[in-house]
Amino acid sequence: GLFINNRWAAPSADTYLTSSNPATGAELAQIAAGGAAEVGAAVSAARAAFATWSTASGHERARHLYALARGIQKHQRLLAVLESLDNGKPIRESRDLDVPLVARHFYHHAGWAQLMAAELPGYTPLGVVGQVIPWNFPLLMLAWKVAPALALGNTVVVKPAPYTPLTALLFAEIAAEAGLPPGVINIVTGGDQTGAAVVEHPGFDKIAFTGSTEVGRIIRRATAGTGKRLSLELGGKSPFLVFDDADQDAAIEGLVDAIWFNQGQVCCAGSRLLIQESIAEPFLEKLRLRMRSLRVGDSLDKGIDIGAIVDPVQRERIDSWVQRGLAEGGQIFQPDTPLPTDGGCWYPPTLLTDVHPAAEVVQEEIFGPVLVALPFRTPGEGVRLANNTRYGLAASVWSENLNLALDVAGQIKAGVIWVNSTNLFDAAAGFGGYRESGYGREGGKEGLYEYVRPAWQTRRQPLADAQPNGTPPAPRESAWGAHTPDRPAPLGDTDTPNGAHSPTNGLPHIDRTAKLYIGGTQKRPDGNYSRTIPGADGQIIGVASDGNRKDIRDAVEAADKASGWARKTGHARAQILYYIAENLSARADEFAARLAAMTGSSGAAEVSAAIDRLFTYAAYADKYGGSIQETVLRGMVLAVNEPVGVIGIVCPDDAPLLSFVSLLAPAMARGNTSIIVPSERYPLAATDFYQILETSDVPAGVVNIVTGARDHLAKTLVEHDVVQAMWYFGDAAGSAEIEARSAHNLKRTWVSYGQPRDWFDAEQGAGAEFLHAATEVKNIWVPTGE
Ligand code: NAD
């Protein structure tokens, strides 16, 4: 049945799926398949419960989460057995890892419920959250989503994976038994259609998804323009680097855990072994020997190492990848230990060598017990190979030289790095990816921000003309649909004197068309177009360049080349931000006059607020580096706030200098490089600003300014693969376009849906939201001791 409002309900369409035991093929249960009606009922229940749950005290919610944790512990044996039966994973794993971690998540987040008022002041829960989860860690993925959501006052509708719904249903029963109020947790089981019904239901304030990158992309498109928040935990192809000075026996055991834990059906599986050439052969020989002793068998047998593959469909998929690897020239090793011969679904541990770095088996997620191995020579080459992937979920680094290991950990683009260890998880440390492994974190304080919003913000309203199925509205002809920008009548060559410049003293005026600022130099726009900028009184006060795609591409290239900015010390970045503030201060009157002429408002207050803001981020340049996570590990887990990379920033028209500085400065402070599109209506404060950048020692390419038609430029930016995040402060339709178009490489987006923001206000115009957007949290696990 479906679990809605603490009651069991039958699906209205009377459709059921079969859940079976992968180790035997035997049917375990018939599972209700919910449709749109059931999702609707669950949303209504969750919405009703939200009113009281979100206003309950933190302590009250903490008591409930604590009761859930206790309930899980009380039933841990049953949960572990059921998980292993339903999924096929070894009972040793579900008993010693999955279920204890589930309890740990509820205990840890009971603490966050208790501390929410103290630790997240000014934040409020999002509302009703739809959570769609995969089959590889059915109960653990549920806990990672449900615990933080509930702790912070949200209510949820969970859609378990079709292969493995049973522990979610048992969990529901435990929750009701523990006294959780009706409607706080609702479980709607079913297949992919049920997942789609959750994603498309307009009643959710957020969708949290864990699953494949392919479905993540579908969900990004489906939620674009709906105002729903989104977090995506997707696939991976994580590297496992072994250096020649590694403790090889430990690394071999690590590898067994990395790729044969849970039959390799692990999003962060160490599925790409990168091994230093000098030790490659003896290491691989040791590995083959170890593989011969791995036992494959029934999930309830405590003596096995590898259980059953979740379903014959998955098994076929794994095998077809292996066949493709062989066709690509790979060499295969599979130990000759026998597989069970009963009706179960088995696949032997598999090693593929002699594979090319670009081979599909090296690039694509196989999601099974298949390891590919490649050699590397130098640490630099190892890092390059490690990063040669569209994913960025996790990595393991093995070396007894901590200097080398930590240096490499810093260079790998992934959300979790395990030094001399692998597959360590804890509720106190965030988990989540870079790049196409998705965005958002689960666990750690960083994970809490996925379930709250600043209290001053209202829920973003869906686009009025969005289609009911969530597809974004038909593109507006202007910038998003047509390939030509909707620009004002071109003035011809920018050198041509024009209406803005009446001759003085009988001589023609010297043209002052503001240029673009790309790679540290002023550039004429590629198309040689410009636009006149009217002042507050309607008189033309200047001319700005009209950038095009080529200019954006040049700017992205310059920003990408300036990645050395990320390696500067926080102190050095702070010095440069102070220098910018100093130079702005020296020219404050000139900027104030420019602002007054453009907007008619008092420019002086805005310039002064912009200087204040530069000081704020100069301060944050060396005060937001990260923290130590207090996990259950003996050793250290470092949560490092890394730069996101190249950020595309599209500014609003409000407070054109202050909003420009308020967006630019946090990106710079935290080591990002950016391409910034200033206010379309009032661009001149930003173009004056490049003179300040030029005189403030800002390295070339760190900031690139392209003026012109906002949405036309935004479109090129969001579609550029090198741009890793898009901040768009424009209208709801443009925000919807940005979200939809971000799906192709799953870049992070931060869009405003046209919501006003008081840029002068310290809470709305600066602080945690900005710093969060400017950073990726990387968790580096460093075990210590023997
Ligand atoms: P999947 O994407 O096929 O399915 C995941 C969930 O989404 C299931 O509940 C499914 O029913 C639902 N779903 C499928 N199509 C949908 C649609 N169009 N709209 C809405 N929901 C839909 O993934 P899977 O095969 O269950 O799981 C394997 C994948 O999950 C792997 O790629 C793995 O890397 C990833 N994963 C990631 C993490 C992480 O934290 N990053 C953790 C576990 C698994």
GROMACS .gro file of C-alpha atoms and ligand atoms in nm, residues 131-137 141 144-145 159-164 190-200 207 209-216 218-219 222 232-237 262 264-269 310 314 317 365-367 391 393 425 431-433 436-438 442, ligand 1:
model
  112
  131GLN     CA    1   1.219   1.307  -0.275
  132VAL     CA    2   1.294   1.052  -0.545
  133ILE     CA    3   1.552   0.787  -0.461
  134PRO     CA    4   1.743   0.502  -0.627
  135TRP     CA    5   1.767   0.133  -0.548
  136ASN     CA    6   2.132   0.092  -0.453
  137PHE     CA    7   2.105   0.215  -0.092
  141MET     CA    8   1.922   0.737   0.054
  144TRP     CA    9   1.992   1.122   0.377
  145LYS     CA   10   1.692   1.305   0.237
  159LYS     CA   11   0.919   0.794  -0.399
  160PRO     CA   12   1.134   0.483  -0.350
  161ALA     CA   13   1.291   0.299  -0.643
  162PRO     CA   14   1.072   0.034  -0.805
  163TYR     CA   15   1.315  -0.253  -0.738
  164THR     CA   16   1.357  -0.180  -0.369
  190GLY     CA   17   0.583   0.305  -0.797
  191GLY     CA   18   0.791   0.306  -1.111
  192ASP     CA   19   0.950   0.582  -1.314
  193GLN     CA   20   0.607   0.722  -1.405
  194THR     CA   21   0.537   0.773  -1.037
  195GLY     CA   22   0.868   0.958  -1.011
  196ALA     CA   23   0.765   1.177  -1.301
  197ALA     CA   24   0.430   1.245  -1.133
  198VAL     CA   25   0.617   1.366  -0.822
  199VAL     CA   26   0.849   1.589  -1.022
  200GLU     CA   27   0.561   1.741  -1.215
  207ILE     CA   28   1.251   1.822  -0.553
  209PHE     CA   29   1.667   1.355  -0.648
  210THR     CA   30   1.927   1.083  -0.630
  211GLY     CA   31   1.974   0.868  -0.935
  212SER     CA   32   2.125   0.864  -1.278
  213THR     CA   33   2.263   1.170  -1.453
  214GLU     CA   34   2.030   1.103  -1.743
  215VAL     CA   35   1.717   1.124  -1.527
  216GLY     CA   36   1.869   1.419  -1.338
  218ILE     CA   37   1.518   1.524  -1.739
  219ILE     CA   38   1.420   1.649  -1.394
  222ALA     CA   39   1.091   1.942  -1.603
  232LEU     CA   40   2.064   1.643  -0.770
  233GLU     CA   41   2.290   1.362  -0.650
  234LEU     CA   42   2.386   1.184  -0.970
  235GLY     CA   43   2.629   0.937  -1.114
  236GLY     CA   44   3.004   0.914  -1.108
  237LYS     CA   45   3.315   0.746  -1.244
  262ASN     CA   46   2.741  -0.336  -0.295
  264GLY     CA   47   2.986  -0.192  -0.749
  265GLN     CA   48   2.639  -0.043  -0.764
  266VAL     CA   49   2.761   0.263  -0.582
  267CYS     CA   50   2.746   0.615  -0.720
  268CYS     CA   51   3.089   0.695  -0.574
  269ALA     CA   52   3.244   0.355  -0.656
  310VAL     CA   53   1.962  -0.594  -0.831
  314GLN     CA   54   2.101  -0.427  -1.472
  317ARG     CA   55   2.355  -0.361  -1.892
  365GLU     CA   56   2.934   0.477  -1.536
  366ILE     CA   57   2.894   0.097  -1.550
  367PHE     CA   58   2.730   0.065  -1.209
  391TYR     CA   59   3.164   1.356  -1.342
  393LEU     CA   60   3.161   1.280  -0.723
  425PHE     CA   61   3.038   0.824   0.502
  431PHE     CA   62   2.832   1.422   0.030
  432GLY     CA   63   2.768   1.542  -0.325
  433GLY     CA   64   2.925   1.616  -0.656
  436GLU     CA   65   2.763   1.626  -1.397
  437SER     CA   66   2.755   1.443  -1.066
  438GLY     CA   67   2.499   1.705  -0.967
  442GLU     CA   68   2.367   1.568   0.182
  787NAD     P1   69   1.738   0.617  -1.200
  787NAD     O1   70   1.777   0.755  -1.232
  787NAD     O2   71   1.695   0.529  -1.310
  787NAD     O3   72   1.620   0.615  -1.095
  787NAD     C1   73   1.626   0.683  -0.972
  787NAD     C2   74   1.484   0.712  -0.926
  787NAD     O4   75   1.422   0.801  -1.019
  787NAD     C3   76   1.392   0.591  -0.919
  787NAD     O5   77   1.308   0.604  -0.809
  787NAD     C4   78   1.314   0.599  -1.050
  787NAD     O6   79   1.188   0.536  -1.043
  787NAD     C5   80   1.299   0.749  -1.064
  787NAD     N1   81   1.280   0.796  -1.203
  787NAD     C6   82   1.319   0.738  -1.319
  787NAD     N2   83   1.282   0.813  -1.425
  787NAD     C7   84   1.223   0.924  -1.374
  787NAD     C8   85   1.167   1.041  -1.432
  787NAD     N3   86   1.166   1.061  -1.563
  787NAD     N4   87   1.117   1.135  -1.351
  787NAD     C9   88   1.121   1.119  -1.217
  787NAD     N5   89   1.170   1.010  -1.157
  787NAD    C10   90   1.222   0.913  -1.234
  787NAD     O7   91   1.862   0.560  -1.122
  787NAD     P2   92   1.878   0.416  -1.057
  787NAD     O8   93   1.907   0.322  -1.169
  787NAD     O9   94   1.768   0.383  -0.963
  787NAD    O10   95   2.007   0.440  -0.967
  787NAD    C11   96   2.132   0.436  -1.019
  787NAD    C12   97   2.190   0.573  -1.039
  787NAD    O11   98   2.182   0.651  -0.920
  787NAD    C13   99   2.335   0.570  -1.074
  787NAD    O12  100   2.362   0.656  -1.181
  787NAD    C14  101   2.404   0.619  -0.947
  787NAD    O13  102   2.529   0.675  -0.971
  787NAD    C15  103   2.306   0.715  -0.895
  787NAD     N6  104   2.324   0.738  -0.752
  787NAD    C16  105   2.377   0.855  -0.708
  787NAD    C17  106   2.397   0.878  -0.575
  787NAD    C18  107   2.457   1.008  -0.526
  787NAD    O14  108   2.444   1.037  -0.411
  787NAD     N7  109   2.520   1.087  -0.610
  787NAD    C19  110   2.363   0.781  -0.482
  787NAD    C20  111   2.309   0.662  -0.528
  787NAD    C21  112   2.289   0.642  -0.664
   0.00000   0.00000   0.00000
